[in-house]
JSON list of C-alpha atoms in Angstrom, two decimals:
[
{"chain": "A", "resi": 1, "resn": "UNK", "atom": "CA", "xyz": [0.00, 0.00, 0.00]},
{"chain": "A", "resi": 2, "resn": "UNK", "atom": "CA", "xyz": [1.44, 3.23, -1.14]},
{"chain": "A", "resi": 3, "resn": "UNK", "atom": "CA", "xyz": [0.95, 6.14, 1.81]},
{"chain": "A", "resi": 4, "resn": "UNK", "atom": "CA", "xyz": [2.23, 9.17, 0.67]},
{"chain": "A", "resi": 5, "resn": "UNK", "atom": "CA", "xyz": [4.04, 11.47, 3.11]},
{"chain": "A", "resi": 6, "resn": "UNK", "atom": "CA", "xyz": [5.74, 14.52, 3.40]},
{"chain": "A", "resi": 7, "resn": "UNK", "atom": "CA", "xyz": [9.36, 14.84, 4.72]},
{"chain": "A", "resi": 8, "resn": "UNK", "atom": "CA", "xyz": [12.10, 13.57, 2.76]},
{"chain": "A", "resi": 9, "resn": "UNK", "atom": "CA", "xyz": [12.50, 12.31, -0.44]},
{"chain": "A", "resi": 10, "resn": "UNK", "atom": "CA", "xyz": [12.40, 9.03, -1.29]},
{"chain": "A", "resi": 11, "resn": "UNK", "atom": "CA", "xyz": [16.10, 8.32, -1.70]},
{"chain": "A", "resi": 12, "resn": "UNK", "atom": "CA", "xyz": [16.40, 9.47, 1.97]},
{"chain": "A", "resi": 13, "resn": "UNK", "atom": "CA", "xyz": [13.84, 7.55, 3.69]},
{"chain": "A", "resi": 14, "resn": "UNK", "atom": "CA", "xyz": [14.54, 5.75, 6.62]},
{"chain": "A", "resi": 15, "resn": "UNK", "atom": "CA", "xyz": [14.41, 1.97, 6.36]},
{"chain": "A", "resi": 16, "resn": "UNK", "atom": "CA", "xyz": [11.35, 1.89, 8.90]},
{"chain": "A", "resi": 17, "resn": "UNK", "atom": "CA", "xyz": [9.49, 4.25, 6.97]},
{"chain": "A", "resi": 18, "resn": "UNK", "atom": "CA", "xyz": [10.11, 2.48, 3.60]},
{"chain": "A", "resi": 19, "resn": "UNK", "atom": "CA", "xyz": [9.67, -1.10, 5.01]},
{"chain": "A", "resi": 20, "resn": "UNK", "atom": "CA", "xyz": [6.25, 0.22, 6.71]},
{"chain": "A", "resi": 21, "resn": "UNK", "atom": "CA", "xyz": [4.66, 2.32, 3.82]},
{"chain": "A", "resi": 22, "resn": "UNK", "atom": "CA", "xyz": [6.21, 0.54, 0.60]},
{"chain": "A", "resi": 23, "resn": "UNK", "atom": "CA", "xyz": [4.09, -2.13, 2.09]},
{"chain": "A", "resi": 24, "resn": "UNK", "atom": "CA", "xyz": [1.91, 0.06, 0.95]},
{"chain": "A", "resi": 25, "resn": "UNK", "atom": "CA", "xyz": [1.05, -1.79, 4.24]},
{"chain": "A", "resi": 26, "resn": "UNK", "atom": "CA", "xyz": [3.02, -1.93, 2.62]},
{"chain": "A", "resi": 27, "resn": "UNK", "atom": "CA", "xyz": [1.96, -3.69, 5.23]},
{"chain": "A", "resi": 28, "resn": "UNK", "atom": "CA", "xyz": [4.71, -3.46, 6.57]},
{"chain": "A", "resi": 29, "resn": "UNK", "atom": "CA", "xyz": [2.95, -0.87, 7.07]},
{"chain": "A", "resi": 30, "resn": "UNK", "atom": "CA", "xyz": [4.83, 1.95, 8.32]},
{"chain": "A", "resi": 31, "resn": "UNK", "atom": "CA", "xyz": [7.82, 0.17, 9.02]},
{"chain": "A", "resi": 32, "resn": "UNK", "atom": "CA", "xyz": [10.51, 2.38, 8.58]},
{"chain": "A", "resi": 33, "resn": "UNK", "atom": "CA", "xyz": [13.31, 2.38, 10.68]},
{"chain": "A", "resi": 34, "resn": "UNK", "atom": "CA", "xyz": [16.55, 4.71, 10.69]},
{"chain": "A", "resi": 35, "resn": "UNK", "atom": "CA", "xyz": [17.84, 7.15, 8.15]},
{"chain": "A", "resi": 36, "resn": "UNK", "atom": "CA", "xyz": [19.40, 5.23, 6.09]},
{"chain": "A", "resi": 37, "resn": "UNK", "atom": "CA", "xyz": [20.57, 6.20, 2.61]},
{"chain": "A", "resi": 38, "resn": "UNK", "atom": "CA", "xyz": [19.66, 5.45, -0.72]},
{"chain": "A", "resi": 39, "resn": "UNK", "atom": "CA", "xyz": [16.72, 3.61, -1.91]},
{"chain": "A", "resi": 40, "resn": "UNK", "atom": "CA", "xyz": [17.22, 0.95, -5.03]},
{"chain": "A", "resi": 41, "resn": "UNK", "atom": "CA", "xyz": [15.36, -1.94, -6.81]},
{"chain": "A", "resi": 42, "resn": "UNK", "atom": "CA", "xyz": [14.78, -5.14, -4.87]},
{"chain": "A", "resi": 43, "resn": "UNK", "atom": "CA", "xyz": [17.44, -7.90, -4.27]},
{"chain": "A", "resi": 44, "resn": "UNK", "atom": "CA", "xyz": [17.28, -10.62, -7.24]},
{"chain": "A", "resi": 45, "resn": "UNK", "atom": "CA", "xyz": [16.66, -13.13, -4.04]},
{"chain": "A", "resi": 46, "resn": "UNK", "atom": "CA", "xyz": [13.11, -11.59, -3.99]},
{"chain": "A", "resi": 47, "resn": "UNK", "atom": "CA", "xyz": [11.78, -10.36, -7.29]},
{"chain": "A", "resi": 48, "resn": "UNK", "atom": "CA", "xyz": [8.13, -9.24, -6.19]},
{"chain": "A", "resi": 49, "resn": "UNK", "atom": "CA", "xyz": [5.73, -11.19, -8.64]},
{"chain": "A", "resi": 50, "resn": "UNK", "atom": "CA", "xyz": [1.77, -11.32, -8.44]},
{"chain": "A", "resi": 51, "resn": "UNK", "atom": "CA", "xyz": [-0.41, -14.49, -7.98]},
{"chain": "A", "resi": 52, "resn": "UNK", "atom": "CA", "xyz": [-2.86, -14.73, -10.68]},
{"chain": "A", "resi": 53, "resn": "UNK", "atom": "CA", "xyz": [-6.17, -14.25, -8.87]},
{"chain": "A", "resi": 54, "resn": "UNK", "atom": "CA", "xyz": [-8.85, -17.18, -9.59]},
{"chain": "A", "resi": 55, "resn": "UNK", "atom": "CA", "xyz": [-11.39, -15.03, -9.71]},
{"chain": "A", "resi": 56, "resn": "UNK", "atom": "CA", "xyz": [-11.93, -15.18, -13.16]},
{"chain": "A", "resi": 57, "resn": "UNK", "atom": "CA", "xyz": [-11.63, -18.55, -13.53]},
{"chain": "A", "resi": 58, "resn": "UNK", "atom": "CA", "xyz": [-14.98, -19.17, -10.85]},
{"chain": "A", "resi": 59, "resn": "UNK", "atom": "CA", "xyz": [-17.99, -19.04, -11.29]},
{"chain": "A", "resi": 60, "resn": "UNK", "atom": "CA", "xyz": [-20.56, -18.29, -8.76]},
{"chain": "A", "resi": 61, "resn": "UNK", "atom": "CA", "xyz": [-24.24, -19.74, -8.60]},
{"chain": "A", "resi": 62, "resn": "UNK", "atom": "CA", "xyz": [-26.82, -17.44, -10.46]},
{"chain": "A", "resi": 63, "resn": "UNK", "atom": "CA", "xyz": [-29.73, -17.73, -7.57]},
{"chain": "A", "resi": 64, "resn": "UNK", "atom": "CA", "xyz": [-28.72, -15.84, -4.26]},
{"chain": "A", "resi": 65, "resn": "UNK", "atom": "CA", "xyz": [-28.23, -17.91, -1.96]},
{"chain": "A", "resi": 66, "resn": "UNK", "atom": "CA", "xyz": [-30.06, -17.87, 1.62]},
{"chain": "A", "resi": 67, "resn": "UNK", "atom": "CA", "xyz": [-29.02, -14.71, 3.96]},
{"chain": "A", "resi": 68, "resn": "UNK", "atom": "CA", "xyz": [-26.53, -16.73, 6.70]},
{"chain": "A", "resi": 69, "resn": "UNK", "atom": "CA", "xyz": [-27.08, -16.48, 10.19]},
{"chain": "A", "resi": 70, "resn": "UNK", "atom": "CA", "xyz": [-25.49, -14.54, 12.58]},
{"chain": "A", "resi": 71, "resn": "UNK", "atom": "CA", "xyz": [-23.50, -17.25, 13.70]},
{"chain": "A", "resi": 72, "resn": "UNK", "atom": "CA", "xyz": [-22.99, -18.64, 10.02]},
{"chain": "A", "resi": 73, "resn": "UNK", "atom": "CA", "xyz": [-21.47, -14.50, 9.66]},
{"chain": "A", "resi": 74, "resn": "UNK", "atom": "CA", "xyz": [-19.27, -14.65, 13.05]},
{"chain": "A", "resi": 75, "resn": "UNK", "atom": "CA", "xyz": [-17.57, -18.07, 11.65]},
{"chain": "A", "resi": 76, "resn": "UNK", "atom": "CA", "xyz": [-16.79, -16.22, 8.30]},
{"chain": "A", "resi": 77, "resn": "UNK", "atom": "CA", "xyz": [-15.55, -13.48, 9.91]},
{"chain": "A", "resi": 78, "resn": "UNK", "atom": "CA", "xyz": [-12.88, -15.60, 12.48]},
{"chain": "A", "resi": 79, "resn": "UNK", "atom": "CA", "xyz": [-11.80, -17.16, 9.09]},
{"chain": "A", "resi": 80, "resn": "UNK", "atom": "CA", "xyz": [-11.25, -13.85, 7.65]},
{"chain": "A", "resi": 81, "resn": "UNK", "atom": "CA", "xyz": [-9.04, -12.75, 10.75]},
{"chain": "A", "resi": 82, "resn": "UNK", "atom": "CA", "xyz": [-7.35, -16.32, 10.84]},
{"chain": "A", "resi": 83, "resn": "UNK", "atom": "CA", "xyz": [-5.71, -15.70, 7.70]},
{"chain": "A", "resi": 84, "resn": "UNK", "atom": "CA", "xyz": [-4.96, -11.81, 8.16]},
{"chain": "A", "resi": 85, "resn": "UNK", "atom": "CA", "xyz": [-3.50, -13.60, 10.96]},
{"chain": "A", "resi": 86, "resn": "UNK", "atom": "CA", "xyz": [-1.41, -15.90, 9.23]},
{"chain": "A", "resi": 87, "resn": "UNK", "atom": "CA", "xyz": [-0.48, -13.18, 6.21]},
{"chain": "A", "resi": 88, "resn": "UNK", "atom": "CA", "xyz": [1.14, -11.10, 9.28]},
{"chain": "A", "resi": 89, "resn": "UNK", "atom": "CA", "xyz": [2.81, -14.35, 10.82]},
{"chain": "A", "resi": 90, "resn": "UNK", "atom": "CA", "xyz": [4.83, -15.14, 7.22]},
{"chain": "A", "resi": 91, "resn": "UNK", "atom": "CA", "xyz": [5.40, -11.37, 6.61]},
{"chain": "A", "resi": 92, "resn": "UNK", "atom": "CA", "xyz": [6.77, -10.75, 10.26]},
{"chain": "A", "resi": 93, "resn": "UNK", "atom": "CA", "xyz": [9.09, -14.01, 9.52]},
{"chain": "A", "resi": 94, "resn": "UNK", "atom": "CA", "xyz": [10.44, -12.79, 6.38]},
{"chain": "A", "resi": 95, "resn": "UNK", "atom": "CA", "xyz": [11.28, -9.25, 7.73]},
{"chain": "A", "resi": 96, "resn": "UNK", "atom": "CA", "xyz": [13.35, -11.12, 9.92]},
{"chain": "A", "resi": 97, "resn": "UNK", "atom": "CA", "xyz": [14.70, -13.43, 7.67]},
{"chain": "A", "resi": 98, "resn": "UNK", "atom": "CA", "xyz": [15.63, -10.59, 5.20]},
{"chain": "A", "resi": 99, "resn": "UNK", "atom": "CA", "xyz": [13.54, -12.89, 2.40]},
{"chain": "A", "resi": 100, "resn": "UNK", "atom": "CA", "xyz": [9.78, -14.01, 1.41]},
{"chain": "A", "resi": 101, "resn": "UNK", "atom": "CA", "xyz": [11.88, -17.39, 0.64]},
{"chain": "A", "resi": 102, "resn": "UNK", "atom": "CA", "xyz": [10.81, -20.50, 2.61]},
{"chain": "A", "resi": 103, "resn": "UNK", "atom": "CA", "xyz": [7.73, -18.27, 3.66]},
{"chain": "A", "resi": 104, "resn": "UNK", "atom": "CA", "xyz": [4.07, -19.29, 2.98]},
{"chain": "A", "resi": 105, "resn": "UNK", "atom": "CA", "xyz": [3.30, -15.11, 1.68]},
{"chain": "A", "resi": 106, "resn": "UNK", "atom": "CA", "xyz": [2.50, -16.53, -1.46]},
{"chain": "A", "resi": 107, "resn": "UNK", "atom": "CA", "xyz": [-0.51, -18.61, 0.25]},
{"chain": "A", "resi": 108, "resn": "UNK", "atom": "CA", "xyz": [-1.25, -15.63, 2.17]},
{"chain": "A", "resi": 109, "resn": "UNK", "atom": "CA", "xyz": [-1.23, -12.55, -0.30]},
{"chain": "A", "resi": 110, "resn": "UNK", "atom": "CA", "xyz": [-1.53, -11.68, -3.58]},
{"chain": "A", "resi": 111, "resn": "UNK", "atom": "CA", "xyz": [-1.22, -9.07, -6.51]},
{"chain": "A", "resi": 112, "resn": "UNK", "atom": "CA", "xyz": [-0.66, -5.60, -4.72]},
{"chain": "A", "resi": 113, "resn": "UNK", "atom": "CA", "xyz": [-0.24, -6.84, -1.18]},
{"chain": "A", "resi": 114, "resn": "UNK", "atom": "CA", "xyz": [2.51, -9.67, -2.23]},
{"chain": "A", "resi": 115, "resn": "UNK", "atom": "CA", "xyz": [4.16, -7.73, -4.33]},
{"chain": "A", "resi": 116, "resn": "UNK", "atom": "CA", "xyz": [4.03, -4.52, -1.58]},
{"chain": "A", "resi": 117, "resn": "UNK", "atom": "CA", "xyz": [5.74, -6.92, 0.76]},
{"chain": "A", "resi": 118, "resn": "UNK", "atom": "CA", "xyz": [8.04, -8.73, -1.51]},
{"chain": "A", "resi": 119, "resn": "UNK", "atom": "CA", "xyz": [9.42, -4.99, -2.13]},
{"chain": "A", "resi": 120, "resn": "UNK", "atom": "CA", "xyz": [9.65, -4.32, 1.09]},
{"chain": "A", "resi": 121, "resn": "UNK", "atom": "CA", "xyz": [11.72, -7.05, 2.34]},
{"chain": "A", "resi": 122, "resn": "UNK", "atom": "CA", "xyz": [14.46, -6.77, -0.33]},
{"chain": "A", "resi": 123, "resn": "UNK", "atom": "CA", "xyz": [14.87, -2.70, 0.45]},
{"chain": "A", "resi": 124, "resn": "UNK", "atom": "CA", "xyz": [15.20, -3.38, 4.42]},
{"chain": "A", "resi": 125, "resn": "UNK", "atom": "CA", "xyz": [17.70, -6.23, 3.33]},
{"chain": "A", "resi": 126, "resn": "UNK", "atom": "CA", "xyz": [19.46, -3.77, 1.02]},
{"chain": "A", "resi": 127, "resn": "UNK", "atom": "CA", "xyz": [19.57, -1.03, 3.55]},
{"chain": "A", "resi": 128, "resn": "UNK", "atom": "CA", "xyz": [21.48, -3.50, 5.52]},
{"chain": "A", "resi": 129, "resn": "UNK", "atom": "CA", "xyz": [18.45, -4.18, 8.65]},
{"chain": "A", "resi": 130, "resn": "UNK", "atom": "CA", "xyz": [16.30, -6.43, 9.84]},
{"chain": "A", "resi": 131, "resn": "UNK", "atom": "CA", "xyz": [12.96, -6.63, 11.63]},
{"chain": "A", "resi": 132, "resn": "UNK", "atom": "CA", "xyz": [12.83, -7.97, 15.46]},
{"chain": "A", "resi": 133, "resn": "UNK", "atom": "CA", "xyz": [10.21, -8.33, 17.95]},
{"chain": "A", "resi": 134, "resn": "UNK", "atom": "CA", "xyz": [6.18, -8.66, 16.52]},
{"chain": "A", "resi": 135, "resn": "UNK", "atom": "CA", "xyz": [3.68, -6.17, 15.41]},
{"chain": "A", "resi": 136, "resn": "UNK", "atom": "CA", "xyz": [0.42, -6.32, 17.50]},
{"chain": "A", "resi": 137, "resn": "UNK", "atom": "CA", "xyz": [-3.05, -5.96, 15.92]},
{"chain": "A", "resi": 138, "resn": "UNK", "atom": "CA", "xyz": [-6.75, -5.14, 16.83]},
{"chain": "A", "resi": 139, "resn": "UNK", "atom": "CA", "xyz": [-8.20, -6.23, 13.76]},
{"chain": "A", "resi": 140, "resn": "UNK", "atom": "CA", "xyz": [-12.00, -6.59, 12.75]},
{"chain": "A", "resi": 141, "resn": "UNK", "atom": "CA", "xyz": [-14.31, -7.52, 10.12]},
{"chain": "A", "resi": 142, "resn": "UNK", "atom": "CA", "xyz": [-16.10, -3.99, 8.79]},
{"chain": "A", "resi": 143, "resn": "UNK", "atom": "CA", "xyz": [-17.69, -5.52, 5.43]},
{"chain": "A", "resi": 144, "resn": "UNK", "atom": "CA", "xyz": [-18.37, -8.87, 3.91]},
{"chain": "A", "resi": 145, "resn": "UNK", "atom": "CA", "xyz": [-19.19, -9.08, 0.34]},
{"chain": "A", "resi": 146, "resn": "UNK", "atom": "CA", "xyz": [-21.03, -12.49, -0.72]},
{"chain": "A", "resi": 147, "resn": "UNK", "atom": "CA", "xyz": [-19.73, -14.12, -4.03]},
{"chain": "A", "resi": 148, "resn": "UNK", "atom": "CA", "xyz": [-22.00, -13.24, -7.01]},
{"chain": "A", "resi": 149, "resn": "UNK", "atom": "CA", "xyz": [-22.30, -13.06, -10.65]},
{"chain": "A", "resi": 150, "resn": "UNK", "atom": "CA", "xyz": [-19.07, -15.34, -11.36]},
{"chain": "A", "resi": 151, "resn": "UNK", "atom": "CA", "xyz": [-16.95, -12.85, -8.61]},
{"chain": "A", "resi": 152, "resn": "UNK", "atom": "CA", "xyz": [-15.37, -13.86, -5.33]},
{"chain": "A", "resi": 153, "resn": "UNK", "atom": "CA", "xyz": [-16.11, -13.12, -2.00]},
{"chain": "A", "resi": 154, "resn": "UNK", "atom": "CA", "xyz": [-14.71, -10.08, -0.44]},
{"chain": "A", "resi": 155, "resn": "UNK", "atom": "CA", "xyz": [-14.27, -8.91, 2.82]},
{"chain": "A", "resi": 156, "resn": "UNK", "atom": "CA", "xyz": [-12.98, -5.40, 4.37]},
{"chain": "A", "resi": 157, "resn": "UNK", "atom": "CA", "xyz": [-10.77, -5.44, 7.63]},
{"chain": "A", "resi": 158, "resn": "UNK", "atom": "CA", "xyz": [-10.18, -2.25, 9.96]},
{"chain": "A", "resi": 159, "resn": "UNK", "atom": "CA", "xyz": [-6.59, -3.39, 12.04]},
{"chain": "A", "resi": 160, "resn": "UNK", "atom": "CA", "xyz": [-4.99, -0.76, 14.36]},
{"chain": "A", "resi": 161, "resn": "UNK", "atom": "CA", "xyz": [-1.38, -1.61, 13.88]},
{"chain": "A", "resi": 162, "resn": "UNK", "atom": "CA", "xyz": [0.67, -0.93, 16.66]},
{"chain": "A", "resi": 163, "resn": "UNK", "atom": "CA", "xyz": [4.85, -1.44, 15.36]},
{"chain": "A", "resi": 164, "resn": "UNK", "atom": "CA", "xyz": [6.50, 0.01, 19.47]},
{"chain": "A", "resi": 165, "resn": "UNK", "atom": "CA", "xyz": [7.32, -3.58, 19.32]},
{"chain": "A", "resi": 166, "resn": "UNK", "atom": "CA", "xyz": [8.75, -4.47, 16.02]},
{"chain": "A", "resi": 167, "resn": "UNK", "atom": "CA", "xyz": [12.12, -2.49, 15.93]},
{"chain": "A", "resi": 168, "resn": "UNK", "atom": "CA", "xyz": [14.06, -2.31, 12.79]},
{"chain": "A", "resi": 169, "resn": "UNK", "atom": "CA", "xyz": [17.59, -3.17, 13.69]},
{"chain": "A", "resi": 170, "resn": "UNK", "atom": "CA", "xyz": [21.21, -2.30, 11.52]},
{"chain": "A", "resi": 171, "resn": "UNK", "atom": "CA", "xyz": [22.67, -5.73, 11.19]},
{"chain": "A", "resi": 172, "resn": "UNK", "atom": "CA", "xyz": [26.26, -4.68, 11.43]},
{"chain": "A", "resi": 173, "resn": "UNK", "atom": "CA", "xyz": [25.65, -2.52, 14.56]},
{"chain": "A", "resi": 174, "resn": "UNK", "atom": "CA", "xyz": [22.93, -4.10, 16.31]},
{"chain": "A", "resi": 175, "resn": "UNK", "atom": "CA", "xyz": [21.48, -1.15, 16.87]},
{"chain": "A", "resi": 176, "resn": "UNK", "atom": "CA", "xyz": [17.94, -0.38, 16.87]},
{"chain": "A", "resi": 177, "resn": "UNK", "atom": "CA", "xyz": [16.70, 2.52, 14.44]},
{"chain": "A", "resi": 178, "resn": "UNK", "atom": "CA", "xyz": [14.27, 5.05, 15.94]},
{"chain": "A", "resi": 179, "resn": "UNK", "atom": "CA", "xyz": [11.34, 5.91, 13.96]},
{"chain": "A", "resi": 180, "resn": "UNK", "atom": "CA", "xyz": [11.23, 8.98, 11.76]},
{"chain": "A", "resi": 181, "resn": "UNK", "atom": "CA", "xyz": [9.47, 12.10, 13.73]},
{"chain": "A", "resi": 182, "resn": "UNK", "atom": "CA", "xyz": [5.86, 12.25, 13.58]},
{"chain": "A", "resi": 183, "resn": "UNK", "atom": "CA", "xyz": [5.34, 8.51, 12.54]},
{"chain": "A", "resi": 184, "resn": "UNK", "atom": "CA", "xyz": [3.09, 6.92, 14.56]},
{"chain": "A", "resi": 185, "resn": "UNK", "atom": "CA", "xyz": [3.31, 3.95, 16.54]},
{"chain": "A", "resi": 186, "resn": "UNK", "atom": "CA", "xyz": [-0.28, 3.06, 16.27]},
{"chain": "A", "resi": 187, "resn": "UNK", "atom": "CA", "xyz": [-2.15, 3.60, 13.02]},
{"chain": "A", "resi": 188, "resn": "UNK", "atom": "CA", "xyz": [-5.01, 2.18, 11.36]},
{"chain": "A", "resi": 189, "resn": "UNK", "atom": "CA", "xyz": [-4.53, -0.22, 8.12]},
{"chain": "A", "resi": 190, "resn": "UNK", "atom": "CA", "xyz": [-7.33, -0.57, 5.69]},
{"chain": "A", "resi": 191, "resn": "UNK", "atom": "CA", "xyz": [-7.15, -4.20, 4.32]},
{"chain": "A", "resi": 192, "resn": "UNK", "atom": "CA", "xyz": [-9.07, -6.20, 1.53]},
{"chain": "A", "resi": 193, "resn": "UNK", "atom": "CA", "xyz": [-9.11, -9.89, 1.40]},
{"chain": "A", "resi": 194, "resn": "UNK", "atom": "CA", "xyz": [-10.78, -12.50, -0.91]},
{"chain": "A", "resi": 195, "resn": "UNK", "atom": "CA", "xyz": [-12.15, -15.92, -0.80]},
{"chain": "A", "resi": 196, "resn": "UNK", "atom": "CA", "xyz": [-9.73, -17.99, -3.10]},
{"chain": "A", "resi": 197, "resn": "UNK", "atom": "CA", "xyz": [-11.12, -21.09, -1.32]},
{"chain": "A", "resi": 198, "resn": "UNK", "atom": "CA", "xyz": [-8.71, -24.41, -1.34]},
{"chain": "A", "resi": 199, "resn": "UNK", "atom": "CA", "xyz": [-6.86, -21.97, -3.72]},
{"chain": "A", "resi": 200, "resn": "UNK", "atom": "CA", "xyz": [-5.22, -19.69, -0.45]},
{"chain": "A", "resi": 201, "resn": "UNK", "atom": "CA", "xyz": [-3.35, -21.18, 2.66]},
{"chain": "A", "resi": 202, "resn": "UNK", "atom": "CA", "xyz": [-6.23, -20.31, 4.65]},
{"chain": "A", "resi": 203, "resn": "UNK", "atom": "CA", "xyz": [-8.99, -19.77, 2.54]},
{"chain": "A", "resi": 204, "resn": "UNK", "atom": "CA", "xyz": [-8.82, -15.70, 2.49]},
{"chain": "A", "resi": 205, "resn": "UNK", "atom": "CA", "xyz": [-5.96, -14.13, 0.60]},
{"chain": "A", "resi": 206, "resn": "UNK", "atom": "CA", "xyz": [-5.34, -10.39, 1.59]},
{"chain": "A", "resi": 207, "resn": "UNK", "atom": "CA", "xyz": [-5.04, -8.63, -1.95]},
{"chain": "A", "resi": 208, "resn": "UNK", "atom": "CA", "xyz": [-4.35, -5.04, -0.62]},
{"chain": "A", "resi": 209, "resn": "UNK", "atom": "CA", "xyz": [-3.06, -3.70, 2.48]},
{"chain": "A", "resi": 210, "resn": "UNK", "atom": "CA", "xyz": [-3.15, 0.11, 3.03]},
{"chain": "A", "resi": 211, "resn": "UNK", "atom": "CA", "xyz": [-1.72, 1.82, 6.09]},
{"chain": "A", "resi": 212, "resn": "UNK", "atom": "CA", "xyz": [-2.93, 5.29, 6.77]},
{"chain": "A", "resi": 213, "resn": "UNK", "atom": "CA", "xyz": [-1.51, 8.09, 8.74]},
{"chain": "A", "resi": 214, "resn": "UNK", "atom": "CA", "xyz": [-4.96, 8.45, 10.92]},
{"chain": "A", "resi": 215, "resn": "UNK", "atom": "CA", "xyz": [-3.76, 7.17, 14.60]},
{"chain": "A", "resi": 216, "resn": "UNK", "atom": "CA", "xyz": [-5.87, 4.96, 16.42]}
]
């Protein structure tokens, strides 16, 4: 997820702030972490390439189907957060790794979202850091979109990412990088997911992931 900010220019960014917002969560979501200099194109370890979505390929019935119950919509919704769950889990690991390889990302994300991360992770690497400690999340369900007319199910999911705990670090120094001034700790991350089925690693596949600067 692309955030644009002010301050300095791109070749200048921290590596917290380009790891969080060229997540465009970049999902990493705000992840920046000390001045560091020069940005550049991602390592050849982890060329960012999209998942073909299967979404045209399906086909959905042509008669609605019967409204679900309330507890039929709660069981959807854990599902949904399971696998936002698990898309954090592999994302977290391969910020830490310093690559998306031997992760299951790919299972877990797709077009804008996989190739926000797989971005991501090769500039941190670049920059020389690495990602320690765990993002924490209070995530929830805002929309559910039933599959129709040969399209997927979609889903909308509010998180309030908090990163005080997930500390970009310099791998020769060990030292941890502060984040830039005025970046928040806690911010609020607009996600969209979508029902690939058998077809994701947990059924929902998180498709984009947009951090904005609204604190939370």
């Amino acid at each position: 997820m692309n955030v644009t900010h002010r301050h300095h220019s791109s070749s200048h960014r921290s590596p917290r702030r380009r790891g969080l917002y060229t997540l465009s969560l970049v999902t990493a979501v705000s992840l920046s972490a000390a001045a560091c200099q020069g940005s550049g194109s991602s390592s050849s370890d982890d060329k960012p390439s999209s998942s073909p979505s299967p979404s045209s390929a399906s086909t959905a019935a042509s008669s609605p189907a019967a409204s679900p119950s309330t507890g039929e919509k709660d069981q959807v919704k854990q599902k949904i957060l399971k696998a936002y769950e698990g898309y954090w889990t592999e994302q977290v690991k391969a910020y830490s790794e310093g690559t998306t390889k031997g992760t299951k990302l790919e299972g877990y994300a797709s077009g804008a979202a996989l190739v926000q991360a797989q971005e991501g992770v090769a500039q941190v690497t670049k920059d020389g850091y690495r990602y320690r400690g765990k993002p924490r999340h209070d995530a929830s369900v805002t929309e559910v979109t039933p599959a129709r007319n040969g399209r997927l199910a979609m889903a909308t999911i509010r998180d309030c990412l908090d990163i005080s705990r997930w500390h970009s670090v310099n791998r020769k120094t060990g030292k941890v990088s502060p984040l830039p001034k005025g970046q928040p700790e806690q911010f609020i991350v607009t996600v969209t997911v979508e029902d690939w089925g058998e077809k994701g690693e947990a059924g929902w596949v998180v498709l984009k992931d947009e951090p904005s600067a609204r604190e939370c």
